[in-house]
């Protein structure tokens, strides 16, 4: 039995009860709040509640980790037994950390799968990779010009298009709808023109899967001449390949491993300085801070999951980079922390 | 057999003060030698520095000054992990594990192959009379059982040197006897054993040498006969009535000696306990 295996099994065993509570609570919350949507934007809206079991399990696993391995902080009496024999430059902390994260990963995966299976998605919701299409030329549709084009050559085979144009009005102007029509390589993608009034209004068009080179958005005649802006991500193509919603939820939940890793890595550095209560505060505080400040991509991942976006295709790398730097520095520094208590 | 395995010279350990806490000198110029095949007793009242000395020897605490050599290297050298067995006076880790599982786990942490650790754990559990408790979680153990398991943990790798902190504290007489016998057997096999304790009688019974610590300094040290021996001799006799005993006393006086006292010899309480347990 090595440290990784022992800590993983122990973490998993001790996470059973918190998992049951977390699923029960989050499921009840979704029933009470009835988070559902009829817009095409939040296909799996109730999955935002995945934050609750994920955060709960993360906190529980971190506390289990420091309980399992006595060298994570000062002042543990039983540390005297293993301080001398703990292996490696991290004196077993890295192995215990890996074990705890492995246990947490399994727990998160199971909870997310159960959770995603319990919750109903909005009608016609699918998990797809989304590709923002860049505008060819100025990303605005001026009142007197009828057309704006988007390059879809890099999107591959697509079966869905999300359109979110932003009307630009002067203060005091009445809010009047603008009619739009969308064409893929000259073929119209829908029967009747659709209307855009508010800037947050996203329209989803579904069609037979096809390879498209260019998307064209035209202003329908007979509507108010309002200036329309198409910022980046205003037109997003949805890949023709449908992905597993449960798989996507599992990936989203697993993103909580990153703040958990940061918390344990930080504690590894400070293990000779902090005692139990401070270690607990640190372990529970770091994931929350990392999530709120978006130092780790778990918040964005669950958000994207709730919108039916296939996570592996999402640009979550920026915050992952902060995580990678923090983690690397912490682990390197902690390798130089002595084992003497 | 008298090869020195641990050598300490001029060892000082000072704990810095902080705020209103005064600095403390826990060890002050301690010299000590531990030899193969010997049981060395480290005696002293609470706070005399016994545990601090053991912590330094096991590499758990750095010396402020002085030199310490453990098995020819510095304390805490990873190469000595399996050659040095340490039983701290602290509660056991991983209390959810059973005795066998805990010993196996600790064995693998020291680098033992898993199967070897398992076999050694089973043998030690039997040796230390813990057979019935092999699968019970350690947290349910009595103080004495936990203490015996701790000694087993220190002996897992069959170390050349054993450092034991209060090994018989909390043990019943049978348990104490078992441990003492085992330590004597280990010394007989050429192991060096250092026993820190304030249970003077037990240490006196099994030690070849003693070090008496007082306020961080070695107050006295040496072989038991040298340290505790007097110019008085005891004669145990049986089968004599009072008149005959008086004649012996008279003979002692006539020989130039001075009879100090007639003391009735007693059995040791250990013997009584063993008798009650059906082990005469």
XYZ file of C-alpha atoms in Angstrom:
621
model
C 0.000 0.000 0.000
C 1.642 3.271 -1.024
C 0.680 6.750 0.069
C -1.158 7.655 -3.163
C -3.310 4.545 -3.110
C -3.987 4.725 0.611
C -4.997 8.390 0.478
C -7.113 7.916 -2.648
C -9.065 5.012 -1.193
C -9.485 6.713 2.143
C -10.611 9.976 0.556
C -13.093 8.172 -1.629
C -14.463 6.196 1.279
C -14.902 9.290 3.408
C -16.465 11.265 0.560
C -19.451 8.953 0.254
C -21.589 10.707 2.845
C -20.727 14.275 1.721
C -21.519 13.205 -1.836
C -24.953 11.930 -0.925
C -25.680 15.143 0.981
C -24.371 17.291 -1.855
C -26.426 15.570 -4.515
C -29.521 15.665 -2.352
C -29.128 19.327 -1.489
C -28.331 20.482 -4.996
C -31.129 18.450 -6.497
C -33.630 19.861 -4.018
C -32.348 23.349 -4.771
C -32.907 22.893 -8.475
C -36.439 21.653 -7.778
C -37.190 24.605 -5.516
C -35.670 27.191 -7.783
C -36.880 25.537 -10.981
C -33.912 26.837 -12.936
C -34.971 26.302 -16.472
C -34.800 28.330 -19.592
C -36.681 28.633 -22.809
C -34.014 30.653 -24.550
C -31.439 28.783 -26.517
C -28.620 30.130 -24.357
C -28.663 28.004 -21.245
C -29.404 24.515 -22.448
C -28.421 22.838 -19.233
C -29.112 25.794 -16.917
C -29.726 23.684 -13.841
C -26.165 22.434 -14.079
C -24.956 25.720 -12.562
C -26.002 24.031 -9.317
C -23.100 21.691 -9.919
C -21.057 24.343 -8.129
C -22.639 23.263 -4.846
C -21.681 19.578 -4.806
C -18.344 20.305 -6.468
C -17.353 22.933 -3.914
C -18.683 20.829 -1.063
C -16.771 17.749 -2.156
C -13.638 19.791 -2.777
C -13.734 21.203 0.742
C -14.406 17.781 2.218
C -11.587 16.136 0.258
C -9.116 18.833 1.303
C -9.986 18.402 4.956
C -9.721 14.642 4.590
C -6.287 15.081 2.989
C -4.824 16.953 5.948
C -6.448 14.560 8.334
C -4.964 11.599 6.488
C -1.398 12.841 6.182
C 0.008 14.283 9.420
C 2.776 16.288 7.773
C 0.546 18.808 5.994
C 0.788 21.191 8.922
C 2.532 21.713 12.248
C 1.433 20.503 15.604
C 0.242 16.991 14.783
C 1.373 14.630 17.500
C 1.311 11.580 15.247
C 3.649 13.322 12.779
C 6.489 12.142 15.023
C 5.928 8.646 13.659
C 6.287 9.415 10.008
C 8.350 12.612 9.801
C 11.521 10.506 9.740
C 10.357 7.913 7.240
C 8.161 9.992 4.926
C 9.538 9.545 1.427
C 10.747 12.064 -1.150
C 11.494 15.783 -1.131
C 7.881 16.568 -0.165
C 7.940 14.025 2.665
C 4.883 12.253 1.387
C 2.803 15.428 1.007
C 2.909 15.286 -2.797
C 1.884 11.639 -2.798
C -0.861 12.277 -0.254
C -1.981 15.218 -2.375
C -2.097 13.044 -5.500
C -4.077 10.428 -3.627
C -6.565 12.934 -2.247
C -7.037 14.491 -5.695
C -7.520 11.062 -7.227
C -10.192 10.297 -4.662
C -11.778 13.705 -5.225
C -11.718 13.200 -9.004
C -13.596 9.934 -8.663
C -16.085 11.501 -6.288
C -16.631 14.528 -8.514
C -17.063 12.318 -11.562
C -19.719 10.172 -9.927
C -21.588 13.136 -8.446
C -21.531 15.055 -11.731
C -22.763 12.028 -13.675
C -25.640 11.447 -11.252
C -26.404 15.141 -11.177
C -26.451 15.525 -14.971
C -28.611 12.447 -15.314
C -31.127 13.793 -12.776
C -31.525 17.211 -14.337
C -33.507 17.840 -17.439
C -32.045 20.041 -20.117
C -34.048 22.662 -21.997
C -35.902 21.440 -25.052
C -33.630 20.509 -27.913
C -30.465 21.150 -25.934
C -27.316 19.517 -27.205
C -23.722 19.668 -26.165
C -21.604 20.861 -29.064
C -18.288 22.503 -29.690
C -18.852 26.193 -30.483
C -16.725 28.152 -32.899
C -16.995 31.953 -33.017
C -17.043 33.145 -36.611
C -14.985 36.261 -37.452
C -16.699 39.032 -39.434
C -15.368 39.738 -42.893
C -14.889 43.515 -42.806
C -16.483 45.867 -40.256
C -18.541 43.949 -37.631
C -21.535 46.301 -37.930
C -24.684 46.358 -39.923
C -25.335 50.026 -40.678
C -28.951 51.153 -41.190
C -28.702 51.516 -44.963
C -26.459 48.537 -45.728
C -28.186 45.167 -45.941
C -25.518 42.522 -45.373
C -22.631 41.422 -43.183
C -20.547 38.249 -43.812
C -18.724 35.869 -41.499
C -15.976 33.414 -42.351
C -17.012 29.834 -41.482
C -14.247 27.889 -43.233
C -12.533 26.871 -39.961
C -15.737 25.712 -38.281
C -15.923 22.310 -40.018
C -19.298 20.617 -40.298
C -21.911 22.661 -38.426
C -25.548 22.100 -37.481
C -26.335 25.109 -35.329
C -25.799 28.831 -35.355
C -26.171 31.251 -32.458
C -26.761 34.865 -33.458
C -26.562 37.724 -30.996
C -26.547 41.120 -32.611
C -26.356 44.212 -30.411
C -28.644 47.082 -31.414
C -27.012 50.509 -30.940
C -29.531 53.237 -30.130
C -29.371 56.788 -28.883
C -30.648 57.402 -25.370
C -34.387 57.936 -25.441
C -34.952 56.186 -28.763
C -37.805 53.682 -28.659
C -36.799 50.023 -28.553
C -37.949 48.675 -31.883
C -37.156 45.222 -33.216
C -34.881 44.622 -36.185
C -35.616 41.760 -38.588
C -32.734 39.568 -39.725
C -32.234 36.691 -42.132
C -29.266 34.299 -42.149
C -27.833 32.444 -45.144
C -25.161 29.760 -45.374
C -23.321 29.922 -48.682
C -26.408 31.575 -50.187
C -28.968 29.103 -48.743
C -31.416 30.469 -46.219
C -31.209 28.700 -42.829
C -34.724 29.392 -41.568
C -38.245 29.955 -42.858
C -39.152 33.450 -41.667
C -37.061 36.453 -40.593
C -36.389 36.618 -36.845
C -36.443 39.730 -34.745
C -33.726 41.214 -32.532
C -34.583 43.887 -29.979
C -32.411 43.592 -26.873
C -28.664 43.203 -26.846
C -28.763 40.001 -24.817
C -31.169 38.322 -27.183
C -29.510 35.261 -28.660
C -31.270 33.440 -31.487
C -30.403 29.829 -32.182
C -30.855 28.364 -35.617
C -30.705 24.615 -36.183
C -30.314 22.971 -39.554
C -29.020 19.878 -41.312
C -25.307 19.337 -40.777
C -23.219 20.888 -43.517
C -19.831 22.338 -44.332
C -20.141 26.084 -44.777
C -17.657 28.611 -46.117
C -19.508 31.806 -45.411
C -22.435 32.942 -43.269
C -24.334 35.989 -44.393
C -26.647 38.042 -42.149
C -29.111 40.308 -43.956
C -31.417 42.991 -42.671
C -35.059 42.249 -43.457
C -36.994 45.059 -45.110
C -39.790 46.808 -43.237
C -38.077 47.147 -39.831
C -36.625 50.181 -38.042
C -33.195 51.275 -39.390
C -31.211 50.541 -36.220
C -27.418 50.156 -36.241
C -26.445 46.590 -35.300
C -23.066 45.669 -33.873
C -21.582 42.124 -33.995
C -18.868 41.912 -31.330
C -16.591 38.858 -31.152
C -18.642 35.715 -30.376
C -21.789 37.361 -31.765
C -22.042 34.609 -34.348
C -21.132 31.155 -33.109
C -21.305 27.990 -35.144
C -22.256 24.770 -33.354
C -20.372 21.668 -34.453
C -22.475 18.957 -36.111
C -21.104 16.371 -33.699
C -23.214 16.029 -30.564
C -21.331 15.313 -27.370
C -22.394 13.590 -24.159
C -24.038 15.928 -21.662
C -23.001 13.648 -18.806
C -19.416 13.587 -20.045
C -19.446 17.355 -20.269
C -20.793 17.679 -16.714
C -18.092 15.332 -15.465
C -15.423 17.454 -17.132
C -16.928 20.604 -15.630
C -16.960 19.090 -12.152
C -13.387 17.840 -12.569
C -12.292 21.436 -13.121
C -12.673 21.793 -9.347
C -9.542 19.688 -9.049
C -7.540 22.751 -10.024
C -8.433 24.994 -7.046
C -8.109 21.939 -4.818
C -4.620 21.341 -6.182
C -3.696 24.977 -5.613
C -4.890 24.826 -2.024
C -2.873 21.709 -1.232
C 0.203 22.972 -3.069
C 0.040 26.223 -1.103
C -0.280 24.289 2.133
C 2.709 22.167 1.093
C 4.848 25.303 1.025
C 3.575 26.502 4.384
C 3.446 23.120 6.108
C 6.178 23.934 8.605
C 4.655 27.270 9.520
C 0.905 26.807 9.844
C -0.985 24.822 12.422
C -4.323 23.027 12.102
C -6.849 25.871 12.235
C -4.876 28.080 9.842
C -4.415 25.131 7.506
C -8.177 24.578 7.454
C -8.869 28.249 6.703
C -6.250 28.192 3.971
C -7.601 25.013 2.413
C -11.142 26.310 2.319
C -10.180 29.863 1.385
C -7.867 29.219 -1.557
C -10.457 27.397 -3.722
C -13.034 30.122 -3.113
C -10.564 32.913 -3.873
C -9.247 31.098 -6.945
C -12.797 30.606 -8.199
C -13.996 34.142 -7.523
C -10.894 35.762 -9.030
C -11.030 33.285 -11.934
C -7.492 32.111 -11.268
C -8.736 28.645 -12.085
C -11.212 27.815 -14.873
C -13.769 25.944 -12.757
C -16.286 28.816 -12.704
C -16.044 29.308 -16.458
C -16.171 25.557 -17.041
C -19.460 25.051 -15.223
C -20.861 28.178 -16.889
C -19.933 26.783 -20.286
C -21.336 23.394 -19.339
C -24.663 25.009 -18.429
C -24.694 26.585 -21.893
C -24.173 23.240 -23.588
C -20.683 24.107 -24.753
C -18.323 21.167 -25.196
C -15.555 21.929 -22.700
C -12.530 20.519 -24.533
C -13.149 23.059 -27.300
C -13.490 26.008 -24.923
C -10.683 28.542 -24.457
C -10.125 27.870 -20.743
C -6.378 27.976 -21.090
C -5.796 31.532 -19.855
C -6.836 30.831 -16.288
C -5.259 27.390 -16.484
C -1.974 29.143 -17.144
C -2.202 31.072 -13.857
C -2.934 27.772 -12.170
C 0.049 26.071 -13.801
C 2.460 28.827 -12.752
C 1.145 28.948 -9.184
C 1.211 25.179 -8.859
C 4.718 24.801 -10.283
C 6.181 27.535 -8.086
C 4.473 26.142 -4.984
C 5.667 22.589 -5.564
C 9.226 23.656 -6.327
C 9.318 25.840 -3.214
C 7.782 23.125 -1.054
C 10.462 20.641 -2.094
C 12.947 22.795 -0.210
C 10.943 22.895 3.002
C 12.715 20.678 5.531
C 11.006 17.880 7.371
C 12.074 18.844 10.867
C 9.175 19.986 12.958
C 30.006 -6.030 20.368
C 31.054 -2.759 21.979
C 31.081 -0.847 18.687
C 29.743 2.670 19.198
C 26.726 3.275 16.931
C 25.576 6.605 18.309
C 27.949 9.222 19.551
C 26.909 12.574 20.981
C 29.334 15.229 22.100
C 28.631 18.599 23.679
C 25.032 18.583 22.439
C 23.034 21.720 23.128
C 19.437 22.376 22.128
C 17.886 25.742 22.824
C 14.325 26.724 22.015
C 14.056 30.408 21.243
C 11.618 32.444 23.276
C 8.810 34.406 21.712
C 6.901 37.280 23.237
C 6.384 36.497 26.880
C 7.761 32.971 26.502
C 11.269 32.618 27.908
C 13.917 30.812 25.857
C 14.558 27.289 27.099
C 17.774 25.289 27.136
C 16.518 21.736 26.787
C 19.933 20.077 26.474
C 23.163 21.577 27.715
C 26.450 19.938 26.763
C 25.254 16.345 26.654
C 27.782 13.590 25.868
C 26.472 10.100 25.176
C 27.539 6.857 23.549
C 25.382 3.958 22.489
C 27.016 0.583 21.855
C 25.944 -2.506 19.984
C 24.622 -5.309 22.165
C 23.754 -2.975 25.017
C 20.593 -1.572 26.461
C 21.192 1.976 27.562
C 18.734 3.595 29.901
C 18.064 7.286 29.622
C 16.605 8.373 32.911
C 15.406 11.606 34.318
C 12.360 13.410 35.612
C 9.833 15.056 33.323
C 11.379 17.991 31.489
C 14.927 16.736 31.921
C 15.495 16.533 28.156
C 15.020 12.819 27.412
C 12.502 13.276 24.608
C 14.437 16.203 23.157
C 17.546 14.035 22.993
C 15.615 11.260 21.244
C 14.200 13.772 18.767
C 17.694 14.974 17.940
C 18.963 11.419 17.497
C 16.061 10.514 15.210
C 16.676 13.607 13.073
C 13.404 15.207 14.032
C 15.011 18.195 15.716
C 18.182 20.099 14.881
C 20.909 20.559 17.468
C 21.785 24.129 18.385
C 25.416 23.109 18.824
C 27.530 20.038 19.427
C 28.140 16.989 17.288
C 25.881 13.989 16.790
C 26.730 10.856 14.821
C 24.122 8.174 14.203
C 25.348 4.994 12.503
C 28.303 6.912 11.157
C 26.310 9.726 9.609
C 24.202 12.711 10.612
C 20.823 12.230 12.293
C 17.970 12.002 9.806
C 20.163 10.783 6.955
C 17.684 8.991 4.643
C 20.142 6.100 4.325
C 19.607 5.244 7.980
C 15.807 5.122 7.809
C 15.593 1.345 7.902
C 18.637 0.925 10.181
C 17.170 3.048 12.961
C 13.907 2.216 14.700
C 12.196 4.967 16.644
C 9.227 4.770 18.949
C 8.186 8.295 19.928
C 5.990 8.919 22.926
C 3.116 10.035 20.698
C -0.194 8.654 19.534
C -0.056 6.401 16.509
C -0.844 7.749 13.037
C -3.610 6.422 10.753
C -5.873 5.301 13.623
C -8.511 3.982 11.234
C -6.205 1.173 10.107
C -5.989 -2.200 11.776
C -2.751 -3.161 13.531
C -1.535 -5.371 10.691
C -2.477 -2.829 8.052
C -0.776 -0.008 9.940
C 2.456 -1.936 10.341
C 2.392 -2.905 6.667
C 1.793 0.711 5.665
C 4.594 2.034 7.859
C 6.838 -0.706 6.519
C 6.254 0.318 2.924
C 6.907 3.954 3.868
C 10.365 2.942 5.029
C 10.947 1.296 1.665
C 10.187 -2.330 2.567
C 8.627 -4.471 -0.168
C 4.941 -4.896 0.501
C 5.006 -8.649 1.035
C 8.007 -8.441 3.326
C 6.271 -5.711 5.341
C 3.163 -7.862 5.612
C 5.093 -10.900 6.799
C 7.087 -8.864 9.316
C 3.898 -7.210 10.592
C 2.282 -10.605 11.177
C 5.344 -11.856 13.051
C 5.527 -8.781 15.281
C 1.819 -8.871 16.046
C 2.257 -12.413 17.265
C 5.450 -11.574 19.168
C 3.820 -8.645 20.967
C 0.673 -10.578 21.840
C -1.605 -8.487 19.647
C -2.977 -11.425 17.686
C -6.611 -10.857 18.569
C -6.452 -7.230 17.518
C -4.838 -7.503 14.096
C -7.847 -6.185 12.181
C -9.326 -3.860 14.796
C -8.889 -0.126 14.115
C -5.981 1.200 16.132
C -8.165 3.987 17.563
C -10.018 1.346 19.588
C -6.818 0.073 21.220
C -6.132 0.449 24.914
C -3.072 2.486 25.931
C -1.068 -0.660 26.530
C -1.989 -2.226 23.196
C -1.152 0.978 21.361
C 2.187 1.105 23.157
C 3.032 -2.463 22.170
C 1.995 -1.739 18.600
C 4.264 1.312 18.642
C 7.198 -0.844 19.689
C 6.324 -3.256 16.884
C 6.333 -0.325 14.465
C 9.797 0.704 15.616
C 11.042 -2.850 15.084
C 9.538 -3.314 11.611
C 12.766 -3.052 9.680
C 14.757 -5.098 12.186
C 16.869 -2.003 12.874
C 20.394 -1.991 14.224
C 19.518 0.765 16.673
C 16.262 1.191 18.579
C 15.285 4.468 20.237
C 12.310 3.997 22.531
C 10.547 6.766 24.418
C 8.712 5.445 27.469
C 8.194 1.986 25.956
C 6.514 0.546 29.025
C 4.324 3.508 29.977
C 0.741 2.347 30.277
C 1.616 -1.330 30.018
C 0.401 -3.871 32.561
C 3.121 -5.907 34.329
C 2.849 -8.730 31.812
C 3.146 -6.294 28.948
C 6.142 -4.638 30.581
C 7.787 -7.972 31.125
C 7.142 -8.989 27.529
C 8.712 -5.774 26.261
C 11.677 -6.001 28.616
C 12.346 -9.583 27.582
C 12.150 -8.638 23.952
C 14.584 -5.758 24.391
C 17.040 -8.029 26.158
C 16.715 -10.527 23.340
C 17.409 -7.762 20.808
C 20.489 -6.634 22.714
C 21.583 -10.261 22.790
C 21.415 -10.252 19.008
C 23.775 -7.284 18.855
C 21.237 -4.492 18.564
C 21.770 -1.219 20.378
C 18.773 -0.073 22.400
C 18.205 3.299 24.023
C 15.282 3.399 26.444
C 14.136 6.768 27.744
C 11.949 6.429 30.776
C 11.192 7.651 34.219
C 10.166 4.174 35.326
C 13.390 3.639 37.203
C 12.795 0.076 38.252
C 12.242 -1.280 34.758
C 15.181 0.567 33.306
C 17.327 -0.642 36.184
C 16.298 -4.224 35.502
C 17.191 -4.309 31.836
C 19.860 -1.658 31.266
C 23.557 -2.311 30.889
C 24.376 1.371 31.150
C 22.390 4.387 32.228
C 22.506 8.104 31.644
C 20.743 10.226 34.205
C 19.611 13.561 32.809
C 18.820 16.470 35.054
C 17.812 19.874 33.694
C 19.312 19.108 30.301
C 22.655 17.901 31.611
C 24.033 14.425 32.195
C 24.073 14.200 36.000
C 25.663 10.775 36.040
C 26.369 7.950 33.620
C 28.001 4.561 33.358
C 27.478 0.831 33.847
C 24.750 0.041 36.369
C 27.130 -1.508 38.903
C 29.400 1.533 38.707
C 26.615 4.043 39.091
C 24.442 2.278 41.636
C 26.923 -0.055 43.354
C 27.795 0.534 47.050
C 30.283 -1.042 49.456
C 27.483 -3.055 50.972
C 26.709 -6.693 50.039
C 23.482 -8.628 50.388
C 23.221 -12.252 51.409
C 19.981 -14.113 50.819
C 19.436 -17.020 53.154
C 16.553 -19.331 53.915
C 15.748 -21.971 56.479
C 17.208 -20.107 59.487
C 15.301 -19.141 62.580
C 15.947 -15.876 64.411
C 18.554 -17.321 66.787
C 20.622 -18.668 63.926
C 20.358 -15.453 62.024
C 21.646 -13.702 65.127
C 24.661 -16.002 65.122
C 25.429 -15.033 61.526
C 25.212 -11.374 62.477
C 27.617 -12.061 65.294
C 30.006 -13.751 62.868
C 29.871 -10.714 60.626
C 30.814 -8.483 63.557
C 33.636 -10.790 64.510
C 34.923 -10.629 60.929
C 35.120 -6.838 61.141
C 31.904 -6.134 59.217
C 28.814 -4.310 60.318
C 25.379 -5.910 59.870
C 23.105 -3.120 58.638
C 19.684 -4.779 58.580
C 17.818 -8.013 58.208
C 15.396 -7.573 55.364
C 12.866 -10.137 54.396
C 13.242 -11.004 50.711
C 10.093 -10.403 48.674
C 8.854 -11.743 45.406
C 8.548 -9.103 42.720
C 5.029 -7.962 41.852
C 5.730 -9.142 38.291
C 5.979 -12.678 39.618
C 2.648 -12.338 41.403
C 0.971 -11.025 38.226
C 2.413 -13.849 36.180
C 1.245 -16.335 38.741
C -2.272 -14.900 38.606
C -2.150 -15.210 34.829
C -1.170 -18.867 35.168
C 2.462 -18.235 34.120
C 4.593 -19.161 37.150
